[in-house]
PDB file of C-alpha atoms in Angstrom:
ATOM      1  CA  ASN A  20      80.707 -17.750-130.861  1.00 73.00           C
ATOM      2  CA  ALA A  21      83.676 -15.522-130.186  1.00 83.00           C
ATOM      3  CA  GLY A  22      82.088 -14.037-127.044  1.00 95.00           C
ATOM      4  CA  VAL A  23      83.580 -10.634-126.220  1.00 97.00           C
ATOM      5  CA  THR A  24      86.333  -9.416-128.516  1.00 97.00           C
ATOM      6  CA  GLN A  25      88.408  -6.314-127.845  1.00 97.00           C
ATOM      7  CA  THR A  26      91.166  -4.632-129.811  1.00 97.00           C
ATOM      8  CA  PRO A  27      93.969  -3.824-129.679  1.00 97.00           C
ATOM      9  CA  LYS A  28      95.533  -6.275-127.218  1.00 97.00           C
ATOM     10  CA  PHE A  29      98.588  -4.081-126.662  1.00 97.00           C
ATOM     11  CA  GLN A  30      99.209  -0.380-127.242  1.00 97.00           C
ATOM     12  CA  VAL A  31     101.917   2.087-126.299  1.00 97.00           C
ATOM     13  CA  LEU A  32     101.050   5.779-126.372  1.00 97.00           C
ATOM     14  CA  LYS A  33     102.832   8.983-125.619  1.00 97.00           C
ATOM     15  CA  THR A  34     101.330  11.451-123.161  1.00 98.00           C
ATOM     16  CA  GLY A  35      98.714  13.554-124.916  1.00 97.00           C
ATOM     17  CA  GLN A  36      97.979  11.105-127.706  1.00 97.00           C
ATOM     18  CA  SER A  37      94.478   9.786-128.255  1.00 97.00           C
ATOM     19  CA  MET A  38      93.210   6.315-128.972  1.00 97.00           C
ATOM     20  CA  THR A  39      90.071   4.202-129.030  1.00 98.00           C
ATOM     21  CA  LEU A  40      89.636   0.723-127.620  1.00 98.00           C
ATOM     22  CA  GLN A  41      87.090  -1.310-129.513  1.00 98.00           C
ATOM     23  CA  CYS A  42      84.823  -3.968-128.063  1.00 98.00           C
ATOM     24  CA  ALA A  43      82.253  -6.216-129.697  1.00 98.00           C
ATOM     25  CA  GLN A  44      80.106  -9.050-128.373  1.00 97.00           C
ATOM     26  CA  ASP A  45      78.155 -11.641-130.302  1.00 95.00           C
ATOM     27  CA  MET A  46      75.964 -12.941-127.470  1.00 93.00           C
ATOM     28  CA  ASN A  47      73.082 -10.515-128.064  1.00 93.00           C
ATOM     29  CA  HIS A  48      73.661  -8.976-124.626  1.00 92.00           C
ATOM     30  CA  ASN A  49      72.008  -5.700-123.709  1.00 91.00           C
ATOM     31  CA  SER A  50      74.574  -4.413-121.205  1.00 92.00           C
ATOM     32  CA  MET A  51      78.231  -3.641-121.828  1.00 94.00           C
ATOM     33  CA  TYR A  52      80.985  -2.374-119.561  1.00 96.00           C
ATOM     34  CA  TRP A  53      84.518  -1.028-119.501  1.00 97.00           C
ATOM     35  CA  TYR A  54      86.750  -1.820-116.503  1.00 97.00           C
ATOM     36  CA  ARG A  55      90.367  -1.040-115.772  1.00 97.00           C
ATOM     37  CA  GLN A  56      92.586  -3.332-113.740  1.00 97.00           C
ATOM     38  CA  ASP A  57      95.524  -2.026-111.748  1.00 94.00           C
ATOM     39  CA  PRO A  58      97.725  -3.990-109.336  1.00 86.00           C
ATOM     40  CA  GLY A  59      96.207  -4.127-105.859  1.00 83.00           C
ATOM     41  CA  MET A  60      93.066  -2.270-106.922  1.00 84.00           C
ATOM     42  CA  GLY A  61      90.938  -4.910-108.517  1.00 90.00           C
ATOM     43  CA  LEU A  62      88.642  -4.084-111.387  1.00 95.00           C
ATOM     44  CA  ARG A  63      87.223  -0.574-111.408  1.00 95.00           C
ATOM     45  CA  LEU A  64      84.227   0.365-113.516  1.00 94.00           C
ATOM     46  CA  ILE A  65      84.890   3.209-115.961  1.00 96.00           C
ATOM     47  CA  TYR A  66      81.639   3.426-117.923  1.00 96.00           C
ATOM     48  CA  TYR A  67      78.757   1.146-118.713  1.00 94.00           C
ATOM     49  CA  SER A  68      75.880   0.940-121.149  1.00 94.00           C
ATOM     50  CA  ALA A  69      72.718  -0.657-119.825  1.00 91.00           C
ATOM     51  CA  SER A  70      71.248  -0.894-123.302  1.00 89.00           C
ATOM     52  CA  GLU A  71      71.771   0.392-126.815  1.00 90.00           C
ATOM     53  CA  GLY A  72      71.604   4.171-126.840  1.00 90.00           C
ATOM     54  CA  THR A  73      72.458   4.704-123.162  1.00 93.00           C
ATOM     55  CA  THR A  74      75.754   5.203-121.330  1.00 96.00           C
ATOM     56  CA  ASP A  75      76.535   6.017-117.689  1.00 94.00           C
ATOM     57  CA  LYS A  76      79.567   6.819-115.583  1.00 95.00           C
ATOM     58  CA  GLY A  77      81.102   4.244-113.320  1.00 92.00           C
ATOM     59  CA  GLU A  78      83.607   4.658-110.507  1.00 91.00           C
ATOM     60  CA  VAL A  79      86.489   6.223-112.469  1.00 95.00           C
ATOM     61  CA  PRO A  80      85.156   7.988-115.608  1.00 97.00           C
ATOM     62  CA  ASN A  81      87.479  11.003-115.723  1.00 97.00           C
ATOM     63  CA  GLY A  82      89.646  11.147-118.822  1.00 96.00           C
ATOM     64  CA  TYR A  83      87.495   8.710-120.798  1.00 98.00           C
ATOM     65  CA  ASN A  84      84.580   8.805-123.196  1.00 97.00           C
ATOM     66  CA  VAL A  85      82.468   5.962-124.535  1.00 98.00           C
ATOM     67  CA  SER A  86      80.185   5.249-127.448  1.00 97.00           C
ATOM     68  CA  ARG A  87      77.610   2.503-127.701  1.00 96.00           C
ATOM     69  CA  LEU A  88      77.666   2.249-131.481  1.00 89.00           C
ATOM     70  CA  ASN A  89      74.986  -0.440-131.686  1.00 95.00           C
ATOM     71  CA  LYS A  90      73.910  -3.425-129.614  1.00 95.00           C
ATOM     72  CA  ARG A  91      77.128  -5.304-130.385  1.00 96.00           C
ATOM     73  CA  GLU A  92      79.773  -2.609-130.038  1.00 97.00           C
ATOM     74  CA  PHE A  93      80.966  -0.401-127.176  1.00 98.00           C
ATOM     75  CA  SER A  94      84.109   1.700-127.581  1.00 98.00           C
ATOM     76  CA  LEU A  95      86.282   3.504-125.038  1.00 98.00           C
ATOM     77  CA  ARG A  96      88.201   6.618-126.043  1.00 98.00           C
ATOM     78  CA  LEU A  97      91.115   8.336-124.368  1.00 97.00           C
ATOM     79  CA  GLU A  98      91.225  11.879-125.758  1.00 93.00           C
ATOM     80  CA  SER A  99      94.539  12.932-124.202  1.00 96.00           C
ATOM     81  CA  ALA A 100      96.318   9.987-122.627  1.00 97.00           C
ATOM     82  CA  ALA A 101      98.123  10.387-119.301  1.00 97.00           C
ATOM     83  CA  PRO A 102     100.602   8.047-117.562  1.00 97.00           C
ATOM     84  CA  SER A 103      97.943   7.424-114.884  1.00 97.00           C
ATOM     85  CA  GLN A 104      95.894   5.691-117.568  1.00 98.00           C
ATOM     86  CA  THR A 105      98.494   2.957-117.951  1.00 97.00           C
ATOM     87  CA  SER A 106      96.471  -0.117-117.150  1.00 98.00           C
ATOM     88  CA  VAL A 107      94.845  -3.273-118.439  1.00 98.00           C
ATOM     89  CA  TYR A 108      91.390  -2.542-119.818  1.00 98.00           C
ATOM     90  CA  PHE A 109      88.632  -5.128-119.914  1.00 98.00           C
ATOM     91  CA  CYS A 110      85.400  -4.925-121.803  1.00 98.00           C
ATOM     92  CA  ALA A 111      82.510  -7.043-120.522  1.00 96.00           C
ATOM     93  CA  SER A 112      78.913  -7.765-121.380  1.00 95.00           C
ATOM     94  CA  SER A 113      75.918  -9.145-119.542  1.00 92.00           C
ATOM     95  CA  GLY A 114      72.675 -10.556-120.809  1.00 85.00           C
ATOM     96  CA  GLN A 115      70.711 -10.515-117.587  1.00 73.00           C
ATOM     97  CA  ARG A 116      68.356  -7.800-116.482  1.00 65.00           C
ATOM     98  CA  ASN A 117      69.977  -5.364-114.061  1.00 61.00           C
ATOM     99  CA  THR A 118      72.709  -7.577-112.582  1.00 69.00           C
ATOM    100  CA  GLY A 119      74.211 -10.882-113.544  1.00 83.00           C
ATOM    101  CA  GLU A 120      77.257 -12.682-114.839  1.00 90.00           C
ATOM    102  CA  LEU A 121      79.794 -10.546-116.644  1.00 93.00           C
ATOM    103  CA  PHE A 122      81.517 -12.031-119.697  1.00 95.00           C
ATOM    104  CA  PHE A 123      84.915 -10.436-120.158  1.00 97.00           C
ATOM    105  CA  GLY A 124      87.089  -9.902-123.184  1.00 97.00           C
ATOM    106  CA  GLU A 125      90.764 -10.862-123.148  1.00 97.00           C
ATOM    107  CA  GLY A 126      91.937  -7.440-122.081  1.00 97.00           C
ATOM    108  CA  SER A 127      93.942  -4.617-123.647  1.00 98.00           C
ATOM    109  CA  ARG A 128      97.243  -3.629-122.087  1.00 97.00           C
ATOM    110  CA  LEU A 129      97.838   0.095-122.505  1.00 98.00           C
ATOM    111  CA  THR A 130     101.074   1.854-121.612  1.00 97.00           C
ATOM    112  CA  VAL A 131     101.276   5.648-121.630  1.00 97.00           C
ATOM    113  CA  LEU A 132     104.797   7.046-121.608  1.00 97.00           C
TER     114      LEU A 132
ATOM    115  CA  GLY B  29      78.305   4.272-103.560  1.00 82.00           C
ATOM    116  CA  GLU B  30      79.145   0.651-102.957  1.00 86.00           C
ATOM    117  CA  ASN B  31      82.568  -0.245-101.526  1.00 91.00           C
ATOM    118  CA  VAL B  32      83.866  -3.819-101.344  1.00 95.00           C
ATOM    119  CA  GLU B  33      86.797  -4.817 -99.157  1.00 97.00           C
ATOM    120  CA  GLN B  34      88.521  -8.163 -99.612  1.00 97.00           C
ATOM    121  CA  HIS B  35      90.932 -10.062 -97.371  1.00 97.00           C
ATOM    122  CA  PRO B  36      93.546 -11.412 -97.444  1.00 97.00           C
ATOM    123  CA  SER B  37      95.390  -9.920-100.392  1.00 96.00           C
ATOM    124  CA  THR B  38      97.626 -13.006-100.585  1.00 97.00           C
ATOM    125  CA  LEU B  39      96.939 -16.528 -99.395  1.00 98.00           C
ATOM    126  CA  SER B  40      99.251 -19.511 -99.533  1.00 98.00           C
ATOM    127  CA  VAL B  41      98.005 -23.017 -98.699  1.00 98.00           C
ATOM    128  CA  GLN B  42      99.248 -26.553 -99.011  1.00 98.00           C
ATOM    129  CA  GLU B  43      97.601 -28.755-101.609  1.00 98.00           C
ATOM    130  CA  GLY B  44      94.618 -30.477-100.047  1.00 97.00           C
ATOM    131  CA  ASP B  45      94.009 -27.763 -97.456  1.00 97.00           C
ATOM    132  CA  SER B  46      91.068 -25.389 -97.472  1.00 98.00           C
ATOM    133  CA  ALA B  47      91.193 -21.727 -98.461  1.00 98.00           C
ATOM    134  CA  VAL B  48      88.853 -18.986 -97.258  1.00 98.00           C
ATOM    135  CA  ILE B  49      88.550 -15.494 -98.707  1.00 98.00           C
ATOM    136  CA  LYS B  50      86.386 -12.899 -96.990  1.00 98.00           C
ATOM    137  CA  CYS B  51      84.665  -9.780 -98.290  1.00 98.00           C
ATOM    138  CA  THR B  52      82.590  -7.013 -96.798  1.00 97.00           C
ATOM    139  CA  TYR B  53      80.355  -4.555 -98.601  1.00 96.00           C
ATOM    140  CA  SER B  54      78.873  -1.218 -97.635  1.00 95.00           C
ATOM    141  CA  ASP B  55      75.633  -0.783 -99.576  1.00 92.00           C
ATOM    142  CA  SER B  56      72.735  -2.617 -97.937  1.00 91.00           C
ATOM    143  CA  ALA B  57      70.906  -2.483-101.282  1.00 90.00           C
ATOM    144  CA  SER B  58      73.384  -4.928-102.835  1.00 92.00           C
ATOM    145  CA  ASN B  59      71.623  -8.151-103.739  1.00 91.00           C
ATOM    146  CA  TYR B  60      73.989 -10.059-106.012  1.00 92.00           C
ATOM    147  CA  PHE B  61      77.438 -11.308-104.996  1.00 95.00           C
ATOM    148  CA  PRO B  62      79.578 -13.001-107.668  1.00 95.00           C
ATOM    149  CA  TRP B  63      83.082 -14.433-107.392  1.00 98.00           C
ATOM    150  CA  TYR B  64      85.498 -14.367-110.321  1.00 98.00           C
ATOM    151  CA  LYS B  65      88.716 -16.279-110.879  1.00 98.00           C
ATOM    152  CA  GLN B  66      91.502 -14.828-112.988  1.00 97.00           C
ATOM    153  CA  GLU B  67      94.405 -16.999-114.029  1.00 96.00           C
ATOM    154  CA  LEU B  68      97.672 -15.339-114.946  1.00 93.00           C
ATOM    155  CA  GLY B  69      97.325 -13.365-118.169  1.00 92.00           C
ATOM    156  CA  LYS B  70      93.717 -14.421-118.659  1.00 95.00           C
ATOM    157  CA  ARG B  71      90.315 -12.786-118.370  1.00 97.00           C
ATOM    158  CA  PRO B  72      88.235 -12.979-115.154  1.00 97.00           C
ATOM    159  CA  GLN B  73      85.628 -15.727-115.218  1.00 97.00           C
ATOM    160  CA  LEU B  74      82.661 -16.318-112.938  1.00 96.00           C
ATOM    161  CA  ILE B  75      83.056 -19.338-110.672  1.00 97.00           C
ATOM    162  CA  ILE B  76      80.088 -18.968-108.350  1.00 97.00           C
ATOM    163  CA  ASP B  77      77.519 -16.376-107.321  1.00 94.00           C
ATOM    164  CA  ILE B  78      74.883 -15.899-104.678  1.00 93.00           C
ATOM    165  CA  ARG B  79      71.828 -13.726-104.389  1.00 89.00           C
ATOM    166  CA  SER B  80      70.629 -12.039-101.228  1.00 83.00           C
ATOM    167  CA  ASN B  81      67.730 -14.396-100.641  1.00 80.00           C
ATOM    168  CA  VAL B  82      70.154 -17.310-100.158  1.00 80.00           C
ATOM    169  CA  GLY B  83      72.595 -17.851 -97.261  1.00 90.00           C
ATOM    170  CA  GLU B  84      74.868 -20.478 -98.784  1.00 94.00           C
ATOM    171  CA  LYS B  85      75.560 -22.039-102.151  1.00 94.00           C
ATOM    172  CA  LYS B  86      77.840 -24.931-103.088  1.00 96.00           C
ATOM    173  CA  ASP B  87      79.325 -26.153-106.332  1.00 94.00           C
ATOM    174  CA  GLN B  88      81.593 -29.158-105.878  1.00 96.00           C
ATOM    175  CA  ARG B  89      84.668 -27.922-103.966  1.00 97.00           C
ATOM    176  CA  ILE B  90      83.555 -24.306-103.914  1.00 98.00           C
ATOM    177  CA  ALA B  91      81.038 -22.722-101.557  1.00 97.00           C
ATOM    178  CA  VAL B  92      79.950 -19.174-100.859  1.00 98.00           C
ATOM    179  CA  THR B  93      78.247 -17.916 -97.719  1.00 97.00           C
ATOM    180  CA  LEU B  94      76.418 -14.640 -97.228  1.00 96.00           C
ATOM    181  CA  ASN B  95      75.551 -12.798 -94.023  1.00 95.00           C
ATOM    182  CA  LYS B  96      73.380  -9.871 -95.031  1.00 93.00           C
ATOM    183  CA  THR B  97      73.042  -8.536 -91.510  1.00 93.00           C
ATOM    184  CA  ALA B  98      76.790  -8.196 -91.130  1.00 94.00           C
ATOM    185  CA  LYS B  99      77.330  -7.398 -94.828  1.00 95.00           C
ATOM    186  CA  HIS B 100      79.878 -10.200 -95.112  1.00 96.00           C
ATOM    187  CA  PHE B 101      80.314 -12.896 -97.721  1.00 97.00           C
ATOM    188  CA  SER B 102      83.001 -15.515 -98.089  1.00 98.00           C
ATOM    189  CA  LEU B 103      84.419 -17.994-100.589  1.00 98.00           C
ATOM    190  CA  HIS B 104      85.468 -21.423 -99.368  1.00 98.00           C
ATOM    191  CA  ILE B 105      87.574 -23.767-101.475  1.00 98.00           C
ATOM    192  CA  THR B 106      88.087 -27.268-100.094  1.00 97.00           C
ATOM    193  CA  GLU B 107      90.707 -29.847-101.098  1.00 98.00           C
ATOM    194  CA  THR B 108      92.716 -27.218-102.956  1.00 98.00           C
ATOM    195  CA  GLN B 109      94.664 -28.228-106.034  1.00 97.00           C
ATOM    196  CA  PRO B 110      97.540 -26.503-107.858  1.00 96.00           C
ATOM    197  CA  GLU B 111      95.132 -25.447-110.626  1.00 96.00           C
ATOM    198  CA  ASP B 112      93.221 -23.400-108.040  1.00 98.00           C
ATOM    199  CA  SER B 113      96.191 -21.002-107.975  1.00 98.00           C
ATOM    200  CA  ALA B 114      94.885 -17.699-109.356  1.00 97.00           C
ATOM    201  CA  VAL B 115      93.576 -14.291-108.332  1.00 97.00           C
ATOM    202  CA  TYR B 116      90.052 -14.357-106.924  1.00 98.00           C
ATOM    203  CA  PHE B 117      87.773 -11.324-106.921  1.00 97.00           C
ATOM    204  CA  CYS B 118      84.603 -10.850-104.931  1.00 97.00           C
ATOM    205  CA  ALA B 119      82.044  -8.339-106.115  1.00 96.00           C
ATOM    206  CA  ALA B 120      78.736  -6.811-105.102  1.00 94.00           C
ATOM    207  CA  SER B 121      75.930  -5.398-107.194  1.00 91.00           C
ATOM    208  CA  PRO B 122      73.615  -2.796-105.686  1.00 82.00           C
ATOM    209  CA  GLY B 123      71.473  -2.975-108.776  1.00 74.00           C
ATOM    210  CA  GLY B 124      71.387  -0.418-111.560  1.00 70.00           C
ATOM    211  CA  PHE B 125      73.724  -2.509-113.733  1.00 80.00           C
ATOM    212  CA  LYS B 126      76.809  -1.808-111.620  1.00 85.00           C
ATOM    213  CA  THR B 127      79.119  -4.512-110.297  1.00 90.00           C
ATOM    214  CA  ILE B 128      81.778  -3.299-107.847  1.00 91.00           C
ATOM    215  CA  PHE B 129      84.832  -5.490-107.265  1.00 94.00           C
ATOM    216  CA  GLY B 130      87.123  -6.083-104.324  1.00 96.00           C
ATOM    217  CA  ALA B 131      90.877  -5.655-104.749  1.00 95.00           C
ATOM    218  CA  GLY B 132      91.496  -9.379-105.240  1.00 96.00           C
ATOM    219  CA  THR B 133      93.201 -12.256-103.416  1.00 97.00           C
ATOM    220  CA  ARG B 134      96.179 -14.019-104.929  1.00 97.00           C
ATOM    221  CA  LEU B 135      95.925 -17.693-103.970  1.00 98.00           C
ATOM    222  CA  PHE B 136      98.983 -19.931-104.141  1.00 97.00           C
ATOM    223  CA  VAL B 137      98.462 -23.682-103.755  1.00 98.00           C
ATOM    224  CA  LYS B 138     101.728 -25.452-103.016  1.00 95.00           C
ATOM    225  CA  ALA B 139     102.093 -29.002-104.249  1.00 91.00           C
TER     226      ALA B 139
END
């Protein structure tokens, strides 16, 4: 089992460019999440998907869109990247109803110039 | 919405000493309180969690306590070792699939 896999691991963008972060899990989990991690601010929830076919906003959704492609895959898209979106992005999944342990991917470091 | 505050932001202890990290939360509906450890350059991983119907939980050198009345919960690490050096995050879940994290505590264990 690979667990939670996200790509790419590193990306440099120019302001205004778009990109998609991909995430896949092989644990048959229903819920998937996207967090961003910034120094001194912990992990902030961007969007989540409680189950296939549903997505909801988290704490900091502005500037992002998501797609729950199927049960395994949950992508995060930046339509017009801004320097404020420079961050480390973590995808996570959870198999428990409502709340429970989050299994994180390795992270994607994004720099927007 | 839920807000989680975590203190201290940095903690330095001597090997063998105890370390305590404290968190407060705002949403009285929160009923699940996990703690994650993140080593440098790695992903966060769950080390211990507690649910609101329990006041204390232990796992070897790690313990978590919860005071629902005061909306406080704490992580206690005894007999610290250099490999305990990492960033520790508390979190609270008010249900509805959301987990809200504190800002993190960087723990240094000096040999």
